[in-house]
PDB file of N, CA, C and O in Angstrom, chain B, residues numbered from 101:
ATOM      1  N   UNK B 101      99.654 128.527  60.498  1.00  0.00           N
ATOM      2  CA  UNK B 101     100.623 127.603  61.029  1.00  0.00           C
ATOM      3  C   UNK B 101      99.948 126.314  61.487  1.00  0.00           C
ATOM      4  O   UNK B 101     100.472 125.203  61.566  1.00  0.00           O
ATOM      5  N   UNK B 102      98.718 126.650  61.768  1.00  0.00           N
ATOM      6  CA  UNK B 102      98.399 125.371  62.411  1.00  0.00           C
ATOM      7  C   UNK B 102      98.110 124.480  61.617  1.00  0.00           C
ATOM      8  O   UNK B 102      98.473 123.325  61.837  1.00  0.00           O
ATOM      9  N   UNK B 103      97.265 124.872  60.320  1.00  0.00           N
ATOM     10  CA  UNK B 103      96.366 124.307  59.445  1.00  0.00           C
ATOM     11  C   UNK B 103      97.399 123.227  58.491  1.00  0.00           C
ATOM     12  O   UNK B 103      97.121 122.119  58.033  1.00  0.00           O
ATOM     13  N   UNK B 104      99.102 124.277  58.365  1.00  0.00           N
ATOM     14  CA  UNK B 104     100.202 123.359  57.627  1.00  0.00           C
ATOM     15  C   UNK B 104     100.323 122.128  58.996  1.00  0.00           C
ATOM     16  O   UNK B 104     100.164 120.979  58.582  1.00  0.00           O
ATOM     17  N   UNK B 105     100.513 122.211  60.141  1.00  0.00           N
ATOM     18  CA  UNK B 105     100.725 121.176  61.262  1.00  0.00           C
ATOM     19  C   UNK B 105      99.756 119.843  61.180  1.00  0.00           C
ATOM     20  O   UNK B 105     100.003 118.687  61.526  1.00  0.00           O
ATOM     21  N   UNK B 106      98.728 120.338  60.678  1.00  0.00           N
ATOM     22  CA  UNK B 106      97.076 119.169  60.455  1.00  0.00           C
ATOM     23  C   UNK B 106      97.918 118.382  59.397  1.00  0.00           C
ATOM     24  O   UNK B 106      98.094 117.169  59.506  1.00  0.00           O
ATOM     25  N   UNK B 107      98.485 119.203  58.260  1.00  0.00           N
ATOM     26  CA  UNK B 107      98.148 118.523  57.045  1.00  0.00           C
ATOM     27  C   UNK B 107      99.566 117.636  57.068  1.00  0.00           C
ATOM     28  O   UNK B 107      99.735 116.761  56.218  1.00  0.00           O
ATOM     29  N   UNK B 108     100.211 117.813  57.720  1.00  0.00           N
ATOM     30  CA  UNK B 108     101.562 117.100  57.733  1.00  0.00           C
ATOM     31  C   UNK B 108     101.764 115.860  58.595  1.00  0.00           C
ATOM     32  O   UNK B 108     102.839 115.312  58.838  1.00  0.00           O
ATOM     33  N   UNK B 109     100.434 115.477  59.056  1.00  0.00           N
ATOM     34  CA  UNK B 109      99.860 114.568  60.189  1.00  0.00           C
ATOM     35  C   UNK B 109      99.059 113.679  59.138  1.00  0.00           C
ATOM     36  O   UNK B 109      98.716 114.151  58.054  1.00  0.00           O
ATOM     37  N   UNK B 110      98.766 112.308  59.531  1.00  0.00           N
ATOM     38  CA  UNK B 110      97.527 111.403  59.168  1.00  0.00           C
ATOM     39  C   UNK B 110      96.595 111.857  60.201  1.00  0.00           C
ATOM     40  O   UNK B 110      95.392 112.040  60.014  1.00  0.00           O
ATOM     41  N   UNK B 111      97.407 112.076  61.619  1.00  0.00           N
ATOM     42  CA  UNK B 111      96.395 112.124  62.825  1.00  0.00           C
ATOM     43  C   UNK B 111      97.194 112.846  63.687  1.00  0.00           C
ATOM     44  O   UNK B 111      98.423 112.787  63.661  1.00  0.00           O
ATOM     45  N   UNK B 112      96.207 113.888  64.858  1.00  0.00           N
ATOM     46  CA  UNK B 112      97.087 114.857  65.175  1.00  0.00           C
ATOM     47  C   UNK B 112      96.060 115.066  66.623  1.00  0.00           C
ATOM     48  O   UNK B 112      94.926 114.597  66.718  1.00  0.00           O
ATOM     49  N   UNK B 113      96.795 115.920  67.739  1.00  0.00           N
ATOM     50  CA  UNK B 113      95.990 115.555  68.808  1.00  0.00           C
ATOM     51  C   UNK B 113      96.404 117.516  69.171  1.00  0.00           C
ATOM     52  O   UNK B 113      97.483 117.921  68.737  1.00  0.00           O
ATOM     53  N   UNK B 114      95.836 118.136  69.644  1.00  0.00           N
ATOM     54  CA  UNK B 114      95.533 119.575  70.031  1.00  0.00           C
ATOM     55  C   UNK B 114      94.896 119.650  71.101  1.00  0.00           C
ATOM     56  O   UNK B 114      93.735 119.361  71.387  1.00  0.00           O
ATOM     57  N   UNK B 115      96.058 120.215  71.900  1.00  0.00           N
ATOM     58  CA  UNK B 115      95.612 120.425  73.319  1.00  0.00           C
ATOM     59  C   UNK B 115      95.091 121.740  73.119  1.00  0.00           C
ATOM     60  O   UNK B 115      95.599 122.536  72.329  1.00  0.00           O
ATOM     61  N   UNK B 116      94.227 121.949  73.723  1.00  0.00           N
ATOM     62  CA  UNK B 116      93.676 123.054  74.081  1.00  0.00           C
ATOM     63  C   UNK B 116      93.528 123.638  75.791  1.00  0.00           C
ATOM     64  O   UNK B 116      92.657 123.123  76.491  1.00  0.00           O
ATOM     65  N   UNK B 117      94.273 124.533  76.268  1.00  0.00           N
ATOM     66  CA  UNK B 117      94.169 124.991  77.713  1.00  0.00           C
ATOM     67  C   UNK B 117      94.065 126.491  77.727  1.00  0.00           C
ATOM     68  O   UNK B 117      94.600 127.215  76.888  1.00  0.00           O
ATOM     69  N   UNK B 118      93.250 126.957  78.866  1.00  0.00           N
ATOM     70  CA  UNK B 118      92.325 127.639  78.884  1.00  0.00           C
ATOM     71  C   UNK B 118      92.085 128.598  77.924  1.00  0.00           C
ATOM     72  O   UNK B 118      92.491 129.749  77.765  1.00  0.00           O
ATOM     73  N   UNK B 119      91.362 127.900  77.340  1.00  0.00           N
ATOM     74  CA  UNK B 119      90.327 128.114  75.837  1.00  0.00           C
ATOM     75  C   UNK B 119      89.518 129.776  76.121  1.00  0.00           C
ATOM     76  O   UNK B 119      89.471 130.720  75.332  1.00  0.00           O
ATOM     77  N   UNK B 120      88.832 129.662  77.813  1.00  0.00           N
ATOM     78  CA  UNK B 120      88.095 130.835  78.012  1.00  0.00           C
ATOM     79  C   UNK B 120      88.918 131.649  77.775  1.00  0.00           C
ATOM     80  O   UNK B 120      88.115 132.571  77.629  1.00  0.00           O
ATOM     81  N   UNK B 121      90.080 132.214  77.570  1.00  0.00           N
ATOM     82  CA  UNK B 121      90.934 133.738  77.775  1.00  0.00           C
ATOM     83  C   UNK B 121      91.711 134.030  76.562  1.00  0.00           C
ATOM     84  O   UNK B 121      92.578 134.882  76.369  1.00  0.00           O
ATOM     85  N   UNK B 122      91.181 133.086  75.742  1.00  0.00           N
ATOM     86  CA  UNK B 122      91.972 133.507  74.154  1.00  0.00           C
ATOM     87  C   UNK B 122      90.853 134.631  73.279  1.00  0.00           C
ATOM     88  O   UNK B 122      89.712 134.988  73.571  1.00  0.00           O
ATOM     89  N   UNK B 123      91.772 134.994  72.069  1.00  0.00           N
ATOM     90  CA  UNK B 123      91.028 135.837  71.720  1.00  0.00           C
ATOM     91  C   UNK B 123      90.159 135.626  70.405  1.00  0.00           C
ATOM     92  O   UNK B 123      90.572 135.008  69.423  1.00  0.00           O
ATOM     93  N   UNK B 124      88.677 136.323  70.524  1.00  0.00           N
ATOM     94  CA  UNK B 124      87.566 136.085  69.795  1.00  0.00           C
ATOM     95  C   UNK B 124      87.937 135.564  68.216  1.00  0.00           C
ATOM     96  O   UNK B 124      87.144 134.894  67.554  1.00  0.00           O
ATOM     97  N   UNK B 125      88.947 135.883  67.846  1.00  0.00           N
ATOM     98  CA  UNK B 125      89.319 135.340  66.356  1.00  0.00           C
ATOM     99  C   UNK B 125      89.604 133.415  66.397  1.00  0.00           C
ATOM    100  O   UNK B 125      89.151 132.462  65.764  1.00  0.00           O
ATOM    101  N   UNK B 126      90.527 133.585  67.435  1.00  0.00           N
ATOM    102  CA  UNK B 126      90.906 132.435  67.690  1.00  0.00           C
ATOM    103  C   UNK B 126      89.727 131.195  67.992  1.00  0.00           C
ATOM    104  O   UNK B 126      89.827 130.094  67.451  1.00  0.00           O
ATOM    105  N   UNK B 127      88.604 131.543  68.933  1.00  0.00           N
ATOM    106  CA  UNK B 127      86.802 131.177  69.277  1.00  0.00           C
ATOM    107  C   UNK B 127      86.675 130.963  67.407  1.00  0.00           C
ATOM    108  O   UNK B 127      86.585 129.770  67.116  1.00  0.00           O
ATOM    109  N   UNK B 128      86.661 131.704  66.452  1.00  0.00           N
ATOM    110  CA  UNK B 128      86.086 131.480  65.679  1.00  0.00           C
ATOM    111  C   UNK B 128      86.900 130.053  64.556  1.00  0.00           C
ATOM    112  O   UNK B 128      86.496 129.146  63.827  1.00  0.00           O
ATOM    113  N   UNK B 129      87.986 130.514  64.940  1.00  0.00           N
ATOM    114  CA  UNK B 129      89.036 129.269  64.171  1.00  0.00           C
ATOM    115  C   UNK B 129      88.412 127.825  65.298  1.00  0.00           C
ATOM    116  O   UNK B 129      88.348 126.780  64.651  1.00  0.00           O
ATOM    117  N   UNK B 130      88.195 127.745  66.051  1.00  0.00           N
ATOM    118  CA  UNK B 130      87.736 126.574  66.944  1.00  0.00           C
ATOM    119  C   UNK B 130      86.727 125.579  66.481  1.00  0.00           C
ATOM    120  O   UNK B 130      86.676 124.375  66.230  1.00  0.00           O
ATOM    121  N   UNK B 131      85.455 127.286  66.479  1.00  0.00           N
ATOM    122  CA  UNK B 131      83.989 126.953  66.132  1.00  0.00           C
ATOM    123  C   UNK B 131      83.776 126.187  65.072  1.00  0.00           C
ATOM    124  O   UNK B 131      83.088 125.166  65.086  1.00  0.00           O
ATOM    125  N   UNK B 132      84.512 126.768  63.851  1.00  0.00           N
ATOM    126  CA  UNK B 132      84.845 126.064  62.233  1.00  0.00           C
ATOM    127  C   UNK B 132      84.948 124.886  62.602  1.00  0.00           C
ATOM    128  O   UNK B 132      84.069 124.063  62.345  1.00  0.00           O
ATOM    129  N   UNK B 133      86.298 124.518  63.429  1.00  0.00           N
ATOM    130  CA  UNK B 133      86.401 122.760  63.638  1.00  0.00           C
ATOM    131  C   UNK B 133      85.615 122.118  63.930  1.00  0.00           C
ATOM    132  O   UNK B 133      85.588 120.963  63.503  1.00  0.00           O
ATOM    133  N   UNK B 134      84.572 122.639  64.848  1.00  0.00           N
ATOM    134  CA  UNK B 134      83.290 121.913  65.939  1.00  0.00           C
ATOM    135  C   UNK B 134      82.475 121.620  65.191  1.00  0.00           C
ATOM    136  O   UNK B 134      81.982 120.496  65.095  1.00  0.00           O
ATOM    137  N   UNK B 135      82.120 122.857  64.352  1.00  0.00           N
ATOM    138  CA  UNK B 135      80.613 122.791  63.481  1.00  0.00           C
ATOM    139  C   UNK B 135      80.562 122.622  62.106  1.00  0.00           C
ATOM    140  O   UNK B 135      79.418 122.823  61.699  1.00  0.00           O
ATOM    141  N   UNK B 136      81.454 122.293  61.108  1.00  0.00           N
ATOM    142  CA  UNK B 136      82.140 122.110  60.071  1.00  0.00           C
ATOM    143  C   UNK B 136      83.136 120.775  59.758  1.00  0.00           C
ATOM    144  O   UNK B 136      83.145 120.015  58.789  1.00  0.00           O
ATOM    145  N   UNK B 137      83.915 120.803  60.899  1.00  0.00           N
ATOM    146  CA  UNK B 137      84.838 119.237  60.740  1.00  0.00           C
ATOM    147  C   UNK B 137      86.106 119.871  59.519  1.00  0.00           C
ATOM    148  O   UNK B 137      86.745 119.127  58.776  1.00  0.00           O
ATOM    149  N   UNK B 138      86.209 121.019  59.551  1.00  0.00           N
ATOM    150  CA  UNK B 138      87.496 121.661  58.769  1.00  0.00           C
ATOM    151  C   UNK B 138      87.902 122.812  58.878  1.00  0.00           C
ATOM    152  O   UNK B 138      87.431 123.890  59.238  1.00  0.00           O
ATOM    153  N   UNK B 139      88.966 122.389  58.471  1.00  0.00           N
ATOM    154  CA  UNK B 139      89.572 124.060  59.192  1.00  0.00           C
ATOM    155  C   UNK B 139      90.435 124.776  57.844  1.00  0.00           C
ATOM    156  O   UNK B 139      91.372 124.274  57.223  1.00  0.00           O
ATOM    157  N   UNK B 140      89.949 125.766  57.685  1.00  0.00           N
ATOM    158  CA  UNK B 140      91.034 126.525  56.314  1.00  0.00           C
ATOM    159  C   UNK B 140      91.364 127.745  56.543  1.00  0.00           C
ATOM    160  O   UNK B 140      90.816 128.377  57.446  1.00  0.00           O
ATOM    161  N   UNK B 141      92.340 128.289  55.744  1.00  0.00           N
ATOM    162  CA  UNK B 141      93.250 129.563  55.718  1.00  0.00           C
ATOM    163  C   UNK B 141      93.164 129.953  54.459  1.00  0.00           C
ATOM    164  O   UNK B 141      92.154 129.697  53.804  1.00  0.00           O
ATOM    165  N   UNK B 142      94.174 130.606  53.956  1.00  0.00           N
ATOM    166  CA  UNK B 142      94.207 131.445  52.799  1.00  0.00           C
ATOM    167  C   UNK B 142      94.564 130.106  51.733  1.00  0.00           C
ATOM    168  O   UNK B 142      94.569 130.179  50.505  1.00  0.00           O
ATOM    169  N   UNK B 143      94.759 129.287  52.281  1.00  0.00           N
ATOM    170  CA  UNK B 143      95.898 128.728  51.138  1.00  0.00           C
ATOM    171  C   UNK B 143      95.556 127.510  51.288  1.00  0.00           C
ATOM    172  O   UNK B 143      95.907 126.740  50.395  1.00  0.00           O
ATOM    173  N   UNK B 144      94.852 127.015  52.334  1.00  0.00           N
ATOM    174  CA  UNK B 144      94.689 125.188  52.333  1.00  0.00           C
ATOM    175  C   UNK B 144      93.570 125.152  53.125  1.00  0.00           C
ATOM    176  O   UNK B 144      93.239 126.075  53.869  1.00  0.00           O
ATOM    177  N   UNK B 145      92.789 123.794  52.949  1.00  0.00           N
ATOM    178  CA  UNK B 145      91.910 123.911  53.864  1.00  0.00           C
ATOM    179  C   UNK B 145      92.039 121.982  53.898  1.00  0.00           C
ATOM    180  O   UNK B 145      92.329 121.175  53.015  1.00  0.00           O
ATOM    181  N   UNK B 146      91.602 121.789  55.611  1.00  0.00           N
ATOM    182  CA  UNK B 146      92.003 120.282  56.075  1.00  0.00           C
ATOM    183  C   UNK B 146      91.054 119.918  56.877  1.00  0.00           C
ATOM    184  O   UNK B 146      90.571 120.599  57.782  1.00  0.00           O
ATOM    185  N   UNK B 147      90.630 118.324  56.418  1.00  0.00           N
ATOM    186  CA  UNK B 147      89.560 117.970  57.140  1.00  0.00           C
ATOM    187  C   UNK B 147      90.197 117.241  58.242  1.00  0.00           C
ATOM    188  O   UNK B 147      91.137 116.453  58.146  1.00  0.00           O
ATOM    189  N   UNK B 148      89.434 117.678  59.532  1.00  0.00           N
ATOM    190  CA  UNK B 148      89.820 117.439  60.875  1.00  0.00           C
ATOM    191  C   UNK B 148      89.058 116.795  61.573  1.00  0.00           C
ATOM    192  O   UNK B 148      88.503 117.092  62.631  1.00  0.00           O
ATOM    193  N   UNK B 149      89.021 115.555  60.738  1.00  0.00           N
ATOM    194  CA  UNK B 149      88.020 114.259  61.341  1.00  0.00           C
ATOM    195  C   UNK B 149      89.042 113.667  62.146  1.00  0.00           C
ATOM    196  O   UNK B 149      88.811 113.338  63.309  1.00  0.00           O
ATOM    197  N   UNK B 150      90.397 113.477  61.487  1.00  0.00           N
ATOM    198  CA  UNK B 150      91.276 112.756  62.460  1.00  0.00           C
ATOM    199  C   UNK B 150      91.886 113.614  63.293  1.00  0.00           C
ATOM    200  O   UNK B 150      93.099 113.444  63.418  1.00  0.00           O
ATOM    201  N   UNK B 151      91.261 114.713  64.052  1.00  0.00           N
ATOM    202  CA  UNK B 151      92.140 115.341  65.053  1.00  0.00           C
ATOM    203  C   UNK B 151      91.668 114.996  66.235  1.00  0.00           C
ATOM    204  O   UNK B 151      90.445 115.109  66.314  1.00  0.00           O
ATOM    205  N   UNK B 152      92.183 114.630  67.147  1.00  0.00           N
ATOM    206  CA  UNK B 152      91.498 114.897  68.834  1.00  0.00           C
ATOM    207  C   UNK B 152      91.866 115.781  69.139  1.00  0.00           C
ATOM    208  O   UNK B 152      93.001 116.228  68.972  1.00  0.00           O
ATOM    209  N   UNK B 153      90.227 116.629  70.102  1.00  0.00           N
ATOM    210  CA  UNK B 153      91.486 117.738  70.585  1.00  0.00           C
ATOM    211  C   UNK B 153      90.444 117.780  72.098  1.00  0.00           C
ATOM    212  O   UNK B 153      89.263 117.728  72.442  1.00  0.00           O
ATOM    213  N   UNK B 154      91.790 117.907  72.641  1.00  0.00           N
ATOM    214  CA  UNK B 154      91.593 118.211  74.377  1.00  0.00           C
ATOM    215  C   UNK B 154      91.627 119.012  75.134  1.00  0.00           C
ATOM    216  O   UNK B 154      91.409 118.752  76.318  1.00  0.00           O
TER     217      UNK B 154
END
């Protein structure tokens, strides 16, 4: 869901609140963005240079 939300954007802003208490799958969908600059699923994958996220 999220990855269709990126791609339907030029530019897109993702709040993030408290990040510590989510679960370890979710840490890994994050990490991808941080250390990669993209994020993909089964079906699309989107570069998330233009995202801010807070």
């Amino acid at each position: 869901m999220l990855v269709k939300d990126l791609l339907s954007r030029e530019t897109n802003i993702v709040l993030i609140d408290e990040f510590d208490k989510v679960n370890i799958g979710l840490y890994n969908v994050f990490y991808q963005m941080f250390d990669e600059g993209e994020l993909e699923d089964i079906n699309y994958s989107v570069d998330v240079s233009n995202v801010y996220l807070f």
